[in-house]
Structure formats: C-alpha cells, structure tokens
Coordinates of C-alpha atoms in Angstrom, one line a residue:
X1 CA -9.8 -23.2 -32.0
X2 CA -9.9 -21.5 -28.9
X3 CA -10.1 -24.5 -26.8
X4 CA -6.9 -26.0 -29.1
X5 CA -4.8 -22.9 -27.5
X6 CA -5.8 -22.8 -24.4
X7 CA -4.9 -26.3 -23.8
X8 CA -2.0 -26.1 -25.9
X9 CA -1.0 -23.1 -23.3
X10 CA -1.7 -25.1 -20.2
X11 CA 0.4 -28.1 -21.5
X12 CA 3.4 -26.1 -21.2
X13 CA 3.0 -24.1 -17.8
X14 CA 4.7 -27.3 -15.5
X15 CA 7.8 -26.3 -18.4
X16 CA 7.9 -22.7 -16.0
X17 CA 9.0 -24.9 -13.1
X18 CA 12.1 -24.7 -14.8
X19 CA 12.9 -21.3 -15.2
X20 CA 16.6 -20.8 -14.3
X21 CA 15.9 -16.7 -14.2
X22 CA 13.3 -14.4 -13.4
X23 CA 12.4 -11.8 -15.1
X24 CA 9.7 -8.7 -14.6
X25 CA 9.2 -6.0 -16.8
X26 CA 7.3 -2.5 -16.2
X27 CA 6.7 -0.5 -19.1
X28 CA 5.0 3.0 -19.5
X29 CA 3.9 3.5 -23.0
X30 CA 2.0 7.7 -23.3
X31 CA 1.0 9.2 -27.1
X32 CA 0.1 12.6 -28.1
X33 CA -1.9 13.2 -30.8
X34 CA -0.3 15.8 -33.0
X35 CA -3.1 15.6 -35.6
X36 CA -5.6 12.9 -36.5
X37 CA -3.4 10.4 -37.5
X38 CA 0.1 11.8 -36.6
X39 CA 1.2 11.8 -32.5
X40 CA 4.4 11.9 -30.4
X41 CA 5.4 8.2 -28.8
X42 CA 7.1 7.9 -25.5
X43 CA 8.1 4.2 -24.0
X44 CA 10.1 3.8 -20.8
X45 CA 10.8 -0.1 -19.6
X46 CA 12.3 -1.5 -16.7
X47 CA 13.3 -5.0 -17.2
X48 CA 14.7 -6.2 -14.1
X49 CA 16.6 -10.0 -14.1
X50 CA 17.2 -12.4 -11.3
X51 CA 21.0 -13.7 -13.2
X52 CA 21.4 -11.8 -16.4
X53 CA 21.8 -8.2 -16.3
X54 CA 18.7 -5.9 -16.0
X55 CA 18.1 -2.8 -17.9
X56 CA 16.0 0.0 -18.2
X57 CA 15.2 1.5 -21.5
X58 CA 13.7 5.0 -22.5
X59 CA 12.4 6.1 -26.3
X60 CA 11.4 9.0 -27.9
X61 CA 9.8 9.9 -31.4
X62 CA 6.8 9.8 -33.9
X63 CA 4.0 7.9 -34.6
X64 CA 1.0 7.2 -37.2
X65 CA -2.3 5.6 -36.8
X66 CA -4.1 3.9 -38.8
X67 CA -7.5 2.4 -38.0
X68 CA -6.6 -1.2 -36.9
X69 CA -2.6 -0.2 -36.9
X70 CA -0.5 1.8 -35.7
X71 CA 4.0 2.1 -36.6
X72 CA 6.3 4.3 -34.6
X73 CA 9.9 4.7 -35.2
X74 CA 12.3 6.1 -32.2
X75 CA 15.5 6.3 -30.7
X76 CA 16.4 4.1 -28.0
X77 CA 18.4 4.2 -25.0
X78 CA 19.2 1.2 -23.2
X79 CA 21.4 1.8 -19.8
X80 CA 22.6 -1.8 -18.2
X81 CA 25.5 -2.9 -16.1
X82 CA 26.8 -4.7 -19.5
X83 CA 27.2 -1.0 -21.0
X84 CA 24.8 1.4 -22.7
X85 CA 23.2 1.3 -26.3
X86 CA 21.4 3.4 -28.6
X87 CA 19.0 2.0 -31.6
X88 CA 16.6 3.3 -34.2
X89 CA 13.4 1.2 -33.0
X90 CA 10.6 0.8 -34.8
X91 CA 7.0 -0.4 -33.5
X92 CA 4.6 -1.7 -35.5
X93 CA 1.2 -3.6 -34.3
X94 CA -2.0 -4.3 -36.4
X95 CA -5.5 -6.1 -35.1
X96 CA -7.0 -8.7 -37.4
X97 CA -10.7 -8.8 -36.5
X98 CA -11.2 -8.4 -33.4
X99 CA -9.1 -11.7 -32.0
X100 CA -5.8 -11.5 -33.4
X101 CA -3.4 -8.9 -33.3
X102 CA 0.2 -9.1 -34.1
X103 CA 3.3 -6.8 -32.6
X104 CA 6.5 -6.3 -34.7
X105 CA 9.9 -4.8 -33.4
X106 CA 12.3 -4.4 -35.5
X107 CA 16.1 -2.1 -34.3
X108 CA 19.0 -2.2 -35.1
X109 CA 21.9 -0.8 -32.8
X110 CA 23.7 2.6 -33.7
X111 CA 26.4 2.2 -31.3
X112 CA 27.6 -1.3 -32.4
X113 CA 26.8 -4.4 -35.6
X114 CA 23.8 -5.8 -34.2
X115 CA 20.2 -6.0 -34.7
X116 CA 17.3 -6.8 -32.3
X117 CA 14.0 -7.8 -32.9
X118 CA 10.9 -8.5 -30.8
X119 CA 7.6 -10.5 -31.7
X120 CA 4.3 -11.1 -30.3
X121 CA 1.3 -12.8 -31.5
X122 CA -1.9 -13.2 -29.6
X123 CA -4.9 -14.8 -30.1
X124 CA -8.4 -13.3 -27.9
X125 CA -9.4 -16.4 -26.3
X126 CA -12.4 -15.0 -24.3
X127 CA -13.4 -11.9 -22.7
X128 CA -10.2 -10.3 -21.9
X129 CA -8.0 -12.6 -21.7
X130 CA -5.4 -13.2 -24.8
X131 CA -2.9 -16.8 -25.8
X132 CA -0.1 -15.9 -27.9
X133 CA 3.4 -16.3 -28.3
X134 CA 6.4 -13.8 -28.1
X135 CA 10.3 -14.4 -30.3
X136 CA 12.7 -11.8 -28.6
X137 CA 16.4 -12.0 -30.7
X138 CA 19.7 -10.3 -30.8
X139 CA 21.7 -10.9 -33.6
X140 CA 25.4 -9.9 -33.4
X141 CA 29.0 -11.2 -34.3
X142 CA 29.3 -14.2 -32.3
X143 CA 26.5 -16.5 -30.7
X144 CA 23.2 -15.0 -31.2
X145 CA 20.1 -14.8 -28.7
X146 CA 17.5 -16.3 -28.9
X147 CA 14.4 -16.3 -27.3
X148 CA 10.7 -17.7 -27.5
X149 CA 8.1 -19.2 -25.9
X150 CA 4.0 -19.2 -25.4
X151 CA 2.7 -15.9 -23.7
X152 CA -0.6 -15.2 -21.6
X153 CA -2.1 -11.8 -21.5
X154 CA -5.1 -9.7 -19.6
X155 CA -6.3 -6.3 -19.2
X156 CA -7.0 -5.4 -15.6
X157 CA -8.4 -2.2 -17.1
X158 CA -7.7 1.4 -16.0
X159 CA -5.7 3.5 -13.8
X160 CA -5.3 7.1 -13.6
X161 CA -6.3 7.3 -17.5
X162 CA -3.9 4.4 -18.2
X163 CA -5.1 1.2 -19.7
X164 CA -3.3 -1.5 -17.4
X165 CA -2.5 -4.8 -19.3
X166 CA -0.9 -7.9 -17.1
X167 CA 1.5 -10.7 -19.1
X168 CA 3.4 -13.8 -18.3
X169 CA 5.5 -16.0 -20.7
X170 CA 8.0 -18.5 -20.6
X171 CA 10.9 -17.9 -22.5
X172 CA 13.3 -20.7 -24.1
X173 CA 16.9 -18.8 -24.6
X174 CA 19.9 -19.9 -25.8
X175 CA 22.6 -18.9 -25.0
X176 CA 21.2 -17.5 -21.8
X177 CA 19.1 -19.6 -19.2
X178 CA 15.4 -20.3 -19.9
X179 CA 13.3 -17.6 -17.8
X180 CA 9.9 -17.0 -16.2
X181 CA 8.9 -13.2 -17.1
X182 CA 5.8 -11.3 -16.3
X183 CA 5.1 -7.8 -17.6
X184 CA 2.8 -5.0 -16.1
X185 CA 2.4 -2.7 -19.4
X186 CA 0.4 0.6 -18.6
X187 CA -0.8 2.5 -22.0
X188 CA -2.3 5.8 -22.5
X189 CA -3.5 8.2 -25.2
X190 CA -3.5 12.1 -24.5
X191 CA -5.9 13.2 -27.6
X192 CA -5.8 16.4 -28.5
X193 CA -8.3 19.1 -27.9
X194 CA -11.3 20.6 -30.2

C-alpha cells in the first residue's frame, strides 16, 4: 500500500510544472491546557499568493482532547486586500492507528452567506514522512471554489518548544488558477503545571 501512494504521488509532481500561482503559507498554532482535557486554541496564518490575493488570518477560542482527537471551535478573522471576514471555525482532527490521520474544517462566514471548508487526509508512508490529499472549498452565491489536489508532508522536528511540520501540495482550483503551495506549520502545547 505504501508503495501504491508513493508512486501514485510521484506521478503527479511533473502536473506542479504547471502551477499558474504560488502560494506559501506560515502558520502558528499554541494550546493551553486549561484542565486535562479542556485548553485555550490560538492559530495565526499567513497565506501569501503570487496572483490571487493573500491573507492573513488570526483565531481565538476553546478546545477538547481526546486521546487520538482533538475539536476546537473559534472565531476567525481574515484581513485581505479583497475585504475582511469573520467565521465561527471549527477544527477537528483524529489519528487512526498510527498511519492515518484525518483533518476536518468546517466555517461558515458571519459577515456574509458563505461557507468554507478545509480537508486533509494523510497516509504515514515511512518514518516521518506523510502522502495525503487536501480539498479546500468556498461555497457562496455565484461560482464556487474549489480546490484539491495530493499533499506531501514532514516533520523537521523542534524549535524553541515548537514541533515544526513542512508541506507541499498541488492544488487543482476552479475558478481560480491551479497553484503550487508549500506550508511551514509550527505547533506547540503549553501544559499546565502540577
């Protein structure tokens, strides 16, 4: 199976050629636990665009862990040159085993009739590096967006108490051009004290 991915992967890499915009994304992700299970969420993101407008993105709210899982729901605010939005988002990601592990985002805007989602799947192919595939959407009066495309993820480890993790994909979108975007995610926990 893991030899079916990675292959499948590399058959669509020459398909990045392509890419009419490039994209790169930083994104800051802290917790605090409040109690075991309960802690405060924090995301900021940066998502910077070659030819459609770039954004940055800051959230705020509560979280719950589970074991293998954890959900946090927050309010969004997204600041671009297109105007600014707000959204109740919520973040939900589970690990099956220890290969799979599946990302949900579902938000819908506050500020105007649309809804947003965000998808990734990702498959541990060997050591740390992870195959997957991530579905990024807007849907809205008018044309919808819609994005997807196969993803390629590693951990590059720590950094001042931050786990570092390093992603590329290639997006198909319609209506806007394909794109090329690479992410540089950097995650910590602040647990609390005994």
């Amino acid at each position: 199976m893991r030899y079916l991915l990675v292959a499948a992967f590399f058959s669509l890499l020459p398909s990045a050629c392509f890419a009419q915009d490039l994209q790169s994304r930083l994104i800051v992700h802290p917790t605090a636990d409040i109690s075991e299970k309960w802690f405060l969420a924090g995301w900021g993101i940066g998502n910077l665009r070659v030819k459609t407008p770039s954004n940055a993105n800051f959230f705020g709210g509560v979280g719950y862990r589970g074991s293998d899982w954890w959900i946090e729901g927050m309010i969004q605010r997204q600041w671009s040159r297109k105007g600014n939005s707000v959204l109740f988002d919520v973040r939900f990601q589970k690990q099956f085993g220890n290969r799979v592990s599946l990302y949900v985002e579902p938000a819908p805007f506050l500020n105007r009739r649309a809804f947003y989602n965000f998808t990734i799947v990702e498959y541990r192919a060997f050591g740390k590096l992870r195959l997957g595939g991530e579905t990024e959407n807007i849907h809205r009066a008018g044309a919808d967006s819609l994005a997807f495309g196969p993803r390629v993820s590693y951990s590059l480890g720590t950094l001042a108490g931050f786990s570092v993790v390093a992603s590329i994909t290639y997006r198909m979108q319609r209506p806007e051009p394909d794109a090329l975007r690479v992410y540089l995610a950097f995650h910590r926990r602040f647990a609390r004290r005994k």
